[in-house]
Amino acid sequence: MDKIQFPDFTMAYEDIGRGKAILFIHGYPLNRAMWQPQMDGLSQSLRVIAPDLRGHGDSTSTKGTYSMELLADDCLSLINHLGIDKVYLCGLSMGGYISFVFVNKYPHRLAGLILTSTRANPDTLEGKANRDHTIQNAQINGAAPIIENMIPNLLSPYSLQNRPELVEKLRRIMQSVTLEGIIGDLSGMKERKDSSPLLPLITVPTLIIHGRDDPLIPVSEAQAMKTAIPHSQLVILDRCGHLPNLEASNQFNQAILDFITHTP
Ligand code: MLT
């Protein structure tokens, strides 16, 4: 693990392997540890970079809203610090929301885009109210109940039933999230803009990966993105929920390798 000191927080990150650079952006309320199968399986072929966003893992926290713009700029600061010109960006769920901001603001810094378990649409009114409710719950009861409530949202029914070691691993990964991180993310996701108008304008090669049994974001959202993003590809992984990179890591890694091998 390496660390960089930014003006308002310290970012922890992994930077492993050589070759084309791929930056993995984790979802809420996770951290870079969720990308362990990608660090293990892809770093022989690629330069794999995985930060802990502020408020997560070994990075420090800041108070207030973590807007998707703020988090995208943190990712840009990381690649600038590492002297990388163009990266492949792989964002999962909230990481995908951050990736949309990145592709909009910094398209010239992208070699390609991998959108996993994410959606272009903003929160509905009901979704925003749920975020407020979760923030209040976190302020009163701390992170533990939030983490427990998240587990059934993150894995497929198959994984929940048959892979107790994965459930436990996921619980441990989430346990390092801070209260500031939970509140910062939820407030930022609640305010995020609609990225659908951006989709037809995306010109970088794009791969969409989605779990067929994602309990949080239905596969129809991925199909809609595939239709709207020119020349994009869609891979749907069976028996996977919201975390196909953990639930079917070999197939997930292979999809990324195939995609990157066939992009210029
Ligand atoms: C995530 O997995 O990053 C979040 O749960 C996505 C969301 O809440 O919209």
Short mmCIF file of C-alpha atoms and ligand atoms in Angstrom, two decimals:
data_model
loop_
_atom_site.label_atom_id
_atom_site.label_comp_id
_atom_site.label_asym_id
_atom_site.label_seq_id
_atom_site.Cartn_x
_atom_site.Cartn_y
_atom_site.Cartn_z
CA MET A 1 0.00 0.00 0.00
CA ASP A 2 1.15 3.56 -0.75
CA LYS A 3 -0.14 6.86 0.52
CA ILE A 4 -0.30 10.39 -0.85
CA GLN A 5 -0.93 13.48 1.21
CA PHE A 6 -3.46 15.77 -0.49
CA PRO A 7 -4.33 19.23 0.93
CA ASP A 8 -7.38 17.95 2.83
CA PHE A 9 -6.83 14.20 3.27
CA THR A 10 -4.41 11.29 2.91
CA MET A 11 -5.23 8.82 0.17
CA ALA A 12 -4.16 5.17 0.47
CA TYR A 13 -3.87 3.19 -2.76
CA GLU A 14 -2.37 0.11 -4.42
CA ASP A 15 -0.27 0.36 -7.57
CA ILE A 16 0.76 -3.10 -8.75
CA GLY A 17 2.07 -4.49 -12.04
CA ARG A 18 3.12 -2.96 -15.31
CA GLY A 19 1.62 -2.20 -18.69
CA LYS A 20 -1.57 -0.37 -19.59
CA ALA A 21 -2.91 1.34 -16.45
CA ILE A 22 -6.36 0.55 -15.05
CA LEU A 23 -7.81 2.49 -12.13
CA PHE A 24 -10.47 0.67 -10.11
CA ILE A 25 -12.98 2.84 -8.22
CA HIS A 26 -14.82 1.04 -5.44
CA GLY A 27 -18.48 1.38 -4.48
CA TYR A 28 -20.23 2.41 -1.27
CA PRO A 29 -19.52 1.52 1.58
CA LEU A 30 -16.51 -0.46 0.40
CA ASN A 31 -12.81 0.18 -0.18
CA ARG A 32 -9.89 -0.97 -2.34
CA ALA A 33 -9.89 -4.42 -0.70
CA MET A 34 -12.93 -5.30 -2.83
CA TRP A 35 -10.57 -5.34 -5.83
CA GLN A 36 -8.22 -8.01 -4.40
CA PRO A 37 -9.17 -10.60 -7.08
CA GLN A 38 -8.38 -7.99 -9.77
CA MET A 39 -5.05 -7.06 -8.14
CA ASP A 40 -4.18 -10.77 -7.98
CA GLY A 41 -5.54 -11.77 -11.38
CA LEU A 42 -4.73 -8.79 -13.60
CA SER A 43 -1.46 -7.35 -12.30
CA GLN A 44 0.60 -9.84 -14.38
CA SER A 45 -0.82 -8.17 -17.50
CA LEU A 46 -1.75 -4.63 -16.46
CA ARG A 47 -0.80 -1.85 -14.07
CA VAL A 48 -3.57 -2.11 -11.50
CA ILE A 49 -4.30 0.96 -9.39
CA ALA A 50 -6.92 0.91 -6.64
CA PRO A 51 -7.43 3.84 -4.27
CA ASP A 52 -9.42 4.04 -1.07
CA LEU A 53 -11.73 7.00 -1.60
CA ARG A 54 -11.77 9.57 1.22
CA GLY A 55 -13.59 8.20 4.29
CA HIS A 56 -12.87 4.58 3.28
CA GLY A 57 -10.29 1.91 4.07
CA ASP A 58 -6.91 3.38 4.97
CA SER A 59 -7.60 6.86 3.59
CA THR A 60 -8.50 9.58 6.05
CA SER A 61 -11.94 11.20 6.20
CA THR A 62 -13.22 14.68 5.63
CA LYS A 63 -16.56 16.01 6.83
CA GLY A 64 -19.39 17.06 4.52
CA THR A 65 -20.78 15.88 1.21
CA TYR A 66 -18.57 13.76 -1.04
CA SER A 67 -19.91 14.94 -4.38
CA MET A 68 -19.18 12.71 -7.36
CA GLU A 69 -17.21 15.69 -8.77
CA LEU A 70 -15.02 15.85 -5.64
CA LEU A 71 -14.32 12.10 -5.79
CA ALA A 72 -13.60 12.20 -9.55
CA ASP A 73 -11.12 15.01 -8.93
CA ASP A 74 -9.45 12.91 -6.20
CA CYS A 75 -9.01 10.15 -8.81
CA LEU A 76 -7.56 12.63 -11.29
CA SER A 77 -5.12 13.89 -8.62
CA LEU A 78 -3.99 10.29 -8.08
CA ILE A 79 -3.24 9.62 -11.75
CA ASN A 80 -1.50 13.00 -12.02
CA HIS A 81 0.62 12.09 -9.00
CA LEU A 82 1.51 8.75 -10.61
CA GLY A 83 2.44 10.48 -13.88
CA ILE A 84 -0.11 8.50 -15.91
CA ASP A 85 -1.42 10.12 -19.07
CA LYS A 86 -4.32 7.81 -20.01
CA VAL A 87 -6.05 5.18 -17.89
CA TYR A 88 -8.74 2.61 -18.24
CA LEU A 89 -11.28 3.48 -15.58
CA CYS A 90 -13.32 0.70 -13.97
CA GLY A 91 -15.99 2.03 -11.61
CA LEU A 92 -18.41 -0.13 -9.69
CA SER A 93 -21.78 1.34 -8.70
CA MET A 94 -20.87 4.61 -6.91
CA GLY A 95 -17.52 4.16 -8.67
CA GLY A 96 -19.51 4.21 -11.90
CA TYR A 97 -21.26 7.46 -10.90
CA ILE A 98 -17.78 8.91 -10.31
CA SER A 99 -16.63 7.54 -13.69
CA PHE A 100 -19.44 9.40 -15.49
CA VAL A 101 -18.17 12.68 -14.04
CA PHE A 102 -14.62 11.74 -15.00
CA VAL A 103 -15.53 10.90 -18.60
CA ASN A 104 -17.46 14.15 -18.87
CA LYS A 105 -14.69 16.35 -17.44
CA TYR A 106 -11.52 14.54 -18.48
CA PRO A 107 -12.25 12.41 -21.60
CA HIS A 108 -8.71 13.04 -22.91
CA ARG A 109 -7.30 11.15 -19.89
CA LEU A 110 -9.22 7.96 -20.66
CA ALA A 111 -8.11 4.97 -22.72
CA GLY A 112 -11.37 3.17 -22.02
CA LEU A 113 -14.25 2.85 -19.61
CA ILE A 114 -15.60 -0.14 -17.71
CA LEU A 115 -18.95 0.46 -16.03
CA THR A 116 -19.88 -2.19 -13.50
CA SER A 117 -23.12 -2.60 -11.55
CA THR A 118 -24.03 1.02 -12.13
CA ARG A 119 -26.71 3.25 -13.63
CA ALA A 120 -26.76 6.59 -15.45
CA ASN A 121 -30.05 7.74 -13.92
CA PRO A 122 -30.07 9.93 -10.81
CA ASP A 123 -31.90 9.03 -7.58
CA THR A 124 -35.68 9.04 -7.65
CA LEU A 125 -37.52 11.06 -4.97
CA GLU A 126 -38.01 7.83 -3.05
CA GLY A 127 -34.31 7.00 -3.43
CA LYS A 128 -33.36 10.42 -2.05
CA ALA A 129 -35.69 9.95 0.93
CA ASN A 130 -34.07 6.55 1.59
CA ARG A 131 -30.63 8.19 1.59
CA ASP A 132 -31.84 10.71 4.21
CA HIS A 133 -33.29 7.93 6.30
CA THR A 134 -30.00 5.97 6.16
CA ILE A 135 -28.01 9.08 7.11
CA GLN A 136 -30.24 9.59 10.17
CA ASN A 137 -29.89 5.92 11.09
CA ALA A 138 -26.09 6.16 10.81
CA GLN A 139 -26.00 9.31 12.94
CA ILE A 140 -28.03 7.62 15.68
CA ASN A 141 -26.83 4.01 15.55
CA GLY A 142 -23.40 4.16 13.89
CA ALA A 143 -22.12 2.18 10.92
CA ALA A 144 -22.82 -1.39 12.11
CA PRO A 145 -26.56 -1.62 11.22
CA ILE A 146 -25.93 0.09 7.89
CA ILE A 147 -23.35 -2.55 7.02
CA GLU A 148 -25.64 -5.43 8.01
CA ASN A 149 -28.50 -3.95 5.97
CA MET A 150 -26.25 -3.63 2.92
CA ILE A 151 -25.17 -7.28 2.73
CA PRO A 152 -28.37 -8.64 1.10
CA ASN A 153 -28.22 -5.75 -1.38
CA LEU A 154 -24.75 -6.58 -2.54
CA LEU A 155 -24.74 -10.30 -3.29
CA SER A 156 -26.91 -12.57 -5.42
CA PRO A 157 -29.29 -15.02 -3.71
CA TYR A 158 -26.89 -17.76 -4.89
CA SER A 159 -23.86 -16.13 -3.20
CA LEU A 160 -25.82 -15.38 -0.02
CA GLN A 161 -26.90 -18.99 0.26
CA ASN A 162 -23.81 -20.85 -0.88
CA ARG A 163 -20.80 -18.65 -0.19
CA PRO A 164 -20.64 -17.85 3.56
CA GLU A 165 -16.90 -17.06 3.27
CA LEU A 166 -17.70 -14.34 0.73
CA VAL A 167 -20.40 -12.88 2.99
CA GLU A 168 -17.90 -12.75 5.87
CA LYS A 169 -15.18 -11.23 3.68
CA LEU A 170 -17.58 -8.54 2.52
CA ARG A 171 -18.63 -7.74 6.09
CA ARG A 172 -14.96 -7.34 7.07
CA ILE A 173 -14.25 -5.06 4.09
CA MET A 174 -17.18 -2.79 4.99
CA GLN A 175 -16.25 -2.60 8.67
CA SER A 176 -13.50 -0.06 8.01
CA VAL A 177 -15.88 2.58 6.65
CA THR A 178 -16.17 5.71 8.80
CA LEU A 179 -19.34 7.54 9.73
CA GLU A 180 -18.07 10.55 7.76
CA GLY A 181 -17.57 8.22 4.78
CA ILE A 182 -21.11 6.86 4.96
CA ILE A 183 -22.67 10.31 5.30
CA GLY A 184 -20.35 11.87 2.72
CA ASP A 185 -21.13 9.17 0.11
CA LEU A 186 -24.88 9.09 0.70
CA SER A 187 -25.16 12.88 0.49
CA GLY A 188 -23.03 12.91 -2.67
CA MET A 189 -24.96 10.11 -4.39
CA LYS A 190 -28.26 11.76 -3.48
CA GLU A 191 -27.22 14.97 -5.22
CA ARG A 192 -25.65 13.36 -8.26
CA LYS A 193 -26.71 14.58 -11.68
CA ASP A 194 -28.45 12.62 -14.40
CA SER A 195 -25.70 11.12 -16.57
CA SER A 196 -28.07 9.80 -19.27
CA PRO A 197 -27.56 12.81 -21.59
CA LEU A 198 -23.84 12.04 -21.54
CA LEU A 199 -24.16 8.44 -22.76
CA PRO A 200 -24.52 9.08 -26.54
CA LEU A 201 -21.51 11.42 -26.33
CA ILE A 202 -19.10 8.85 -24.89
CA THR A 203 -16.47 8.13 -27.52
CA VAL A 204 -13.97 6.01 -25.56
CA PRO A 205 -14.29 2.24 -25.86
CA THR A 206 -16.77 1.12 -23.18
CA LEU A 207 -17.44 -2.22 -21.55
CA ILE A 208 -20.45 -2.68 -19.27
CA ILE A 209 -20.43 -5.59 -16.81
CA HIS A 210 -23.49 -6.45 -14.74
CA GLY A 211 -24.64 -9.29 -12.51
CA ARG A 212 -27.83 -10.93 -13.75
CA ASP A 213 -29.20 -11.05 -10.18
CA ASP A 214 -28.09 -7.62 -8.96
CA PRO A 215 -30.55 -6.80 -6.14
CA LEU A 216 -29.65 -3.09 -6.11
CA ILE A 217 -29.48 -2.07 -9.77
CA PRO A 218 -31.54 -4.13 -12.23
CA VAL A 219 -29.86 -5.50 -15.33
CA SER A 220 -32.26 -3.38 -17.43
CA GLU A 221 -30.19 -0.31 -16.43
CA ALA A 222 -27.10 -1.92 -17.96
CA GLN A 223 -29.03 -2.82 -21.11
CA ALA A 224 -30.23 0.80 -21.41
CA MET A 225 -26.62 2.04 -21.12
CA LYS A 226 -25.50 -0.44 -23.78
CA THR A 227 -28.17 0.91 -26.14
CA ALA A 228 -27.23 4.54 -25.47
CA ILE A 229 -23.40 4.37 -25.50
CA PRO A 230 -22.07 4.05 -29.06
CA HIS A 231 -19.95 0.94 -29.75
CA SER A 232 -20.27 -0.31 -26.17
CA GLN A 233 -20.22 -3.95 -25.15
CA LEU A 234 -22.27 -5.61 -22.42
CA VAL A 235 -21.29 -8.70 -20.44
CA ILE A 236 -23.91 -10.14 -18.07
CA LEU A 237 -22.59 -12.57 -15.48
CA ASP A 238 -24.84 -15.33 -14.13
CA ARG A 239 -25.23 -16.06 -10.41
CA CYS A 240 -23.84 -12.60 -9.68
CA GLY A 241 -25.37 -9.80 -7.67
CA HIS A 242 -23.95 -6.31 -7.25
CA LEU A 243 -20.31 -7.43 -6.90
CA PRO A 244 -19.50 -9.58 -9.96
CA ASN A 245 -15.78 -8.81 -9.51
CA LEU A 246 -15.94 -10.86 -6.28
CA GLU A 247 -18.72 -13.30 -7.15
CA ALA A 248 -17.30 -14.37 -10.55
CA SER A 249 -13.80 -12.92 -10.40
CA ASN A 250 -12.28 -15.11 -13.16
CA GLN A 251 -14.98 -14.26 -15.68
CA PHE A 252 -14.88 -10.62 -14.65
CA ASN A 253 -11.10 -10.46 -15.10
CA GLN A 254 -11.28 -12.26 -18.43
CA ALA A 255 -13.91 -9.80 -19.72
CA ILE A 256 -11.59 -6.91 -18.82
CA LEU A 257 -8.55 -8.55 -20.42
CA ASP A 258 -10.45 -9.32 -23.62
CA PHE A 259 -11.75 -5.74 -23.75
CA ILE A 260 -8.36 -4.12 -23.14
CA THR A 261 -6.60 -6.46 -25.57
CA HIS A 262 -8.98 -5.39 -28.31
CA THR A 263 -8.82 -1.64 -27.70
CA PRO A 264 -6.02 0.41 -29.30
C1 MLT B 1 -22.85 1.34 -4.33
O1 MLT B 1 -22.88 0.10 -4.39
O2 MLT B 1 -21.85 1.99 -4.62
C2 MLT B 1 -24.09 2.06 -3.87
O3 MLT B 1 -24.85 1.24 -3.08
C3 MLT B 1 -24.88 2.57 -5.03
C4 MLT B 1 -26.08 3.35 -4.62
O4 MLT B 1 -26.46 3.33 -3.43
O5 MLT B 1 -26.69 4.01 -5.48
#
